[in-house]
């Protein structure tokens, strides 16, 4: 398995585990427009990250897993926007971290699409 596949799967798995191990920070960035409990969305997105990470590890599901990863990175973008808005008056280090997450989604999507292309 290529290093970039392993790294992408590890990133998603680590984040997915984080959603369950320490859900509170994720709960706070769930957009209020979503129905239901923020905790439900935290757990659903964590489970999705774990499922996508698992799909990436198998050659037969790698392409679909990588496409799902790209979609997941796009789907969580509103949470990153909410975090940036909520932290606009936070201390500079926190504000910088929140703002840095916004453009970071673009290379994550490209990375996942690159893995999908290489899995053909």
PDB file of C-alpha atoms in Angstrom:
ATOM      1  CA  UNK A   1       0.000   0.000   0.000  1.00  0.00           C
ATOM      2  CA  UNK A   2       1.384   3.378  -0.949  1.00  0.00           C
ATOM      3  CA  UNK A   3       2.472   5.781   1.766  1.00  0.00           C
ATOM      4  CA  UNK A   4      -0.020   8.450   0.717  1.00  0.00           C
ATOM      5  CA  UNK A   5      -2.875   5.961   1.103  1.00  0.00           C
ATOM      6  CA  UNK A   6      -1.654   4.903   4.536  1.00  0.00           C
ATOM      7  CA  UNK A   7      -1.240   8.533   5.585  1.00  0.00           C
ATOM      8  CA  UNK A   8      -4.743   9.485   4.403  1.00  0.00           C
ATOM      9  CA  UNK A   9      -6.282   6.470   6.136  1.00  0.00           C
ATOM     10  CA  UNK A  10      -4.342   7.282   9.326  1.00  0.00           C
ATOM     11  CA  UNK A  11      -5.480  10.914   9.253  1.00  0.00           C
ATOM     12  CA  UNK A  12      -9.104   9.884   8.900  1.00  0.00           C
ATOM     13  CA  UNK A  13      -8.857   7.100  11.480  1.00  0.00           C
ATOM     14  CA  UNK A  14      -7.209   9.395  14.017  1.00  0.00           C
ATOM     15  CA  UNK A  15      -9.857  12.041  13.522  1.00  0.00           C
ATOM     16  CA  UNK A  16     -12.613   9.428  13.651  1.00  0.00           C
ATOM     17  CA  UNK A  17     -11.349   8.043  16.951  1.00  0.00           C
ATOM     18  CA  UNK A  18     -11.110  11.610  18.274  1.00  0.00           C
ATOM     19  CA  UNK A  19     -14.810  12.124  17.601  1.00  0.00           C
ATOM     20  CA  UNK A  20     -15.571   9.324  20.054  1.00  0.00           C
ATOM     21  CA  UNK A  21     -12.752   9.804  22.567  1.00  0.00           C
ATOM     22  CA  UNK A  22     -13.272  13.539  22.985  1.00  0.00           C
ATOM     23  CA  UNK A  23     -16.498  14.613  21.263  1.00  0.00           C
ATOM     24  CA  UNK A  24     -16.999  17.994  22.945  1.00  0.00           C
ATOM     25  CA  UNK A  25     -14.791  20.083  20.607  1.00  0.00           C
ATOM     26  CA  UNK A  26     -16.525  18.528  17.595  1.00  0.00           C
ATOM     27  CA  UNK A  27     -19.978  19.144  19.113  1.00  0.00           C
ATOM     28  CA  UNK A  28     -19.195  22.868  19.328  1.00  0.00           C
ATOM     29  CA  UNK A  29     -18.535  23.219  15.605  1.00  0.00           C
ATOM     30  CA  UNK A  30     -21.619  21.382  14.355  1.00  0.00           C
ATOM     31  CA  UNK A  31     -23.646  23.970  12.423  1.00  0.00           C
ATOM     32  CA  UNK A  32     -26.836  24.891  14.272  1.00  0.00           C
ATOM     33  CA  UNK A  33     -28.843  24.495  11.061  1.00  0.00           C
ATOM     34  CA  UNK A  34     -28.453  20.713  11.192  1.00  0.00           C
ATOM     35  CA  UNK A  35     -31.397  18.944  12.817  1.00  0.00           C
ATOM     36  CA  UNK A  36     -30.959  16.938  15.969  1.00  0.00           C
ATOM     37  CA  UNK A  37     -28.239  16.821  18.545  1.00  0.00           C
ATOM     38  CA  UNK A  38     -24.698  18.002  17.793  1.00  0.00           C
ATOM     39  CA  UNK A  39     -23.436  14.839  19.522  1.00  0.00           C
ATOM     40  CA  UNK A  40     -25.311  12.701  17.002  1.00  0.00           C
ATOM     41  CA  UNK A  41     -23.571  14.553  14.151  1.00  0.00           C
ATOM     42  CA  UNK A  42     -20.227  14.210  15.928  1.00  0.00           C
ATOM     43  CA  UNK A  43     -20.655  10.462  16.223  1.00  0.00           C
ATOM     44  CA  UNK A  44     -21.970  10.099  12.663  1.00  0.00           C
ATOM     45  CA  UNK A  45     -19.061  12.028  11.195  1.00  0.00           C
ATOM     46  CA  UNK A  46     -16.597  10.074  13.350  1.00  0.00           C
ATOM     47  CA  UNK A  47     -18.107   6.787  12.172  1.00  0.00           C
ATOM     48  CA  UNK A  48     -17.947   8.010   8.568  1.00  0.00           C
ATOM     49  CA  UNK A  49     -14.262   8.875   8.969  1.00  0.00           C
ATOM     50  CA  UNK A  50     -13.528   5.435  10.402  1.00  0.00           C
ATOM     51  CA  UNK A  51     -15.471   3.691   7.617  1.00  0.00           C
ATOM     52  CA  UNK A  52     -13.688   5.713   4.940  1.00  0.00           C
ATOM     53  CA  UNK A  53     -10.308   4.982   6.539  1.00  0.00           C
ATOM     54  CA  UNK A  54     -11.117   1.268   6.490  1.00  0.00           C
ATOM     55  CA  UNK A  55     -12.231   1.452   2.846  1.00  0.00           C
ATOM     56  CA  UNK A  56      -8.942   3.075   1.901  1.00  0.00           C
ATOM     57  CA  UNK A  57      -6.942   0.152   3.286  1.00  0.00           C
ATOM     58  CA  UNK A  58      -8.445  -2.445   0.937  1.00  0.00           C
ATOM     59  CA  UNK A  59      -7.493  -2.390  -2.755  1.00  0.00           C
ATOM     60  CA  UNK A  60     -11.007  -3.418  -3.788  1.00  0.00           C
ATOM     61  CA  UNK A  61     -12.635  -0.497  -1.976  1.00  0.00           C
ATOM     62  CA  UNK A  62      -9.803   2.032  -2.158  1.00  0.00           C
ATOM     63  CA  UNK A  63     -11.170   4.074  -5.073  1.00  0.00           C
ATOM     64  CA  UNK A  64     -14.637   4.357  -3.515  1.00  0.00           C
ATOM     65  CA  UNK A  65     -13.085   5.106  -0.129  1.00  0.00           C
ATOM     66  CA  UNK A  66     -10.961   7.880  -1.608  1.00  0.00           C
ATOM     67  CA  UNK A  67     -13.962   9.413  -3.378  1.00  0.00           C
ATOM     68  CA  UNK A  68     -15.884   9.195  -0.104  1.00  0.00           C
ATOM     69  CA  UNK A  69     -12.959  10.906   1.654  1.00  0.00           C
ATOM     70  CA  UNK A  70     -13.099  13.776  -0.845  1.00  0.00           C
ATOM     71  CA  UNK A  71     -16.846  14.098  -0.287  1.00  0.00           C
ATOM     72  CA  UNK A  72     -16.358  13.960   3.482  1.00  0.00           C
ATOM     73  CA  UNK A  73     -13.765  16.748   3.369  1.00  0.00           C
ATOM     74  CA  UNK A  74     -16.263  18.888   1.442  1.00  0.00           C
ATOM     75  CA  UNK A  75     -19.126  17.945   3.787  1.00  0.00           C
ATOM     76  CA  UNK A  76     -17.287  19.035   6.937  1.00  0.00           C
ATOM     77  CA  UNK A  77     -16.350  22.424   5.477  1.00  0.00           C
ATOM     78  CA  UNK A  78     -19.408  24.158   7.050  1.00  0.00           C
ATOM     79  CA  UNK A  79     -18.162  23.049  10.489  1.00  0.00           C
ATOM     80  CA  UNK A  80     -14.811  24.683   9.750  1.00  0.00           C
ATOM     81  CA  UNK A  81     -16.598  27.874   8.687  1.00  0.00           C
ATOM     82  CA  UNK A  82     -18.613  27.830  11.924  1.00  0.00           C
ATOM     83  CA  UNK A  83     -15.413  27.404  13.914  1.00  0.00           C
ATOM     84  CA  UNK A  84     -13.777  30.353  12.118  1.00  0.00           C
ATOM     85  CA  UNK A  85     -16.831  32.551  12.734  1.00  0.00           C
ATOM     86  CA  UNK A  86     -17.138  31.498  16.372  1.00  0.00           C
ATOM     87  CA  UNK A  87     -13.421  32.099  16.993  1.00  0.00           C
ATOM     88  CA  UNK A  88     -13.153  35.449  15.196  1.00  0.00           C
ATOM     89  CA  UNK A  89     -12.656  37.201  18.566  1.00  0.00           C
ATOM     90  CA  UNK A  90     -10.543  34.445  20.134  1.00  0.00           C
ATOM     91  CA  UNK A  91      -6.861  34.950  20.960  1.00  0.00           C
ATOM     92  CA  UNK A  92      -4.699  35.161  17.810  1.00  0.00           C
ATOM     93  CA  UNK A  93      -3.310  31.615  18.059  1.00  0.00           C
ATOM     94  CA  UNK A  94      -6.812  30.080  18.175  1.00  0.00           C
ATOM     95  CA  UNK A  95      -8.158  32.414  15.511  1.00  0.00           C
ATOM     96  CA  UNK A  96      -5.214  31.557  13.249  1.00  0.00           C
ATOM     97  CA  UNK A  97      -5.816  27.843  13.716  1.00  0.00           C
ATOM     98  CA  UNK A  98      -9.499  28.213  12.880  1.00  0.00           C
ATOM     99  CA  UNK A  99      -8.786  30.311   9.794  1.00  0.00           C
ATOM    100  CA  UNK A 100      -6.018  27.935   8.634  1.00  0.00           C
ATOM    101  CA  UNK A 101      -8.488  25.054   8.548  1.00  0.00           C
ATOM    102  CA  UNK A 102     -10.517  26.726   5.799  1.00  0.00           C
ATOM    103  CA  UNK A 103      -8.002  26.592   2.919  1.00  0.00           C
ATOM    104  CA  UNK A 104      -6.618  23.291   4.243  1.00  0.00           C
ATOM    105  CA  UNK A 105      -9.734  21.531   2.963  1.00  0.00           C
ATOM    106  CA  UNK A 106      -8.655  22.127  -0.649  1.00  0.00           C
ATOM    107  CA  UNK A 107      -5.423  20.083  -0.503  1.00  0.00           C
ATOM    108  CA  UNK A 108      -7.238  17.396   1.487  1.00  0.00           C
ATOM    109  CA  UNK A 109      -9.832  17.043  -1.288  1.00  0.00           C
ATOM    110  CA  UNK A 110      -7.077  17.003  -3.941  1.00  0.00           C
ATOM    111  CA  UNK A 111      -5.178  14.373  -1.949  1.00  0.00           C
ATOM    112  CA  UNK A 112      -8.226  12.122  -1.744  1.00  0.00           C
ATOM    113  CA  UNK A 113      -8.920  12.563  -5.474  1.00  0.00           C
ATOM    114  CA  UNK A 114      -5.292  11.738  -6.278  1.00  0.00           C
ATOM    115  CA  UNK A 115      -5.623   8.503  -4.285  1.00  0.00           C
ATOM    116  CA  UNK A 116      -8.863   7.705  -6.141  1.00  0.00           C
ATOM    117  CA  UNK A 117      -7.163   8.224  -9.516  1.00  0.00           C
ATOM    118  CA  UNK A 118      -4.235   6.018  -8.551  1.00  0.00           C
ATOM    119  CA  UNK A 119      -6.589   3.253  -7.367  1.00  0.00           C
ATOM    120  CA  UNK A 120      -8.059   2.623 -10.834  1.00  0.00           C
TER     121      UNK A 120
END
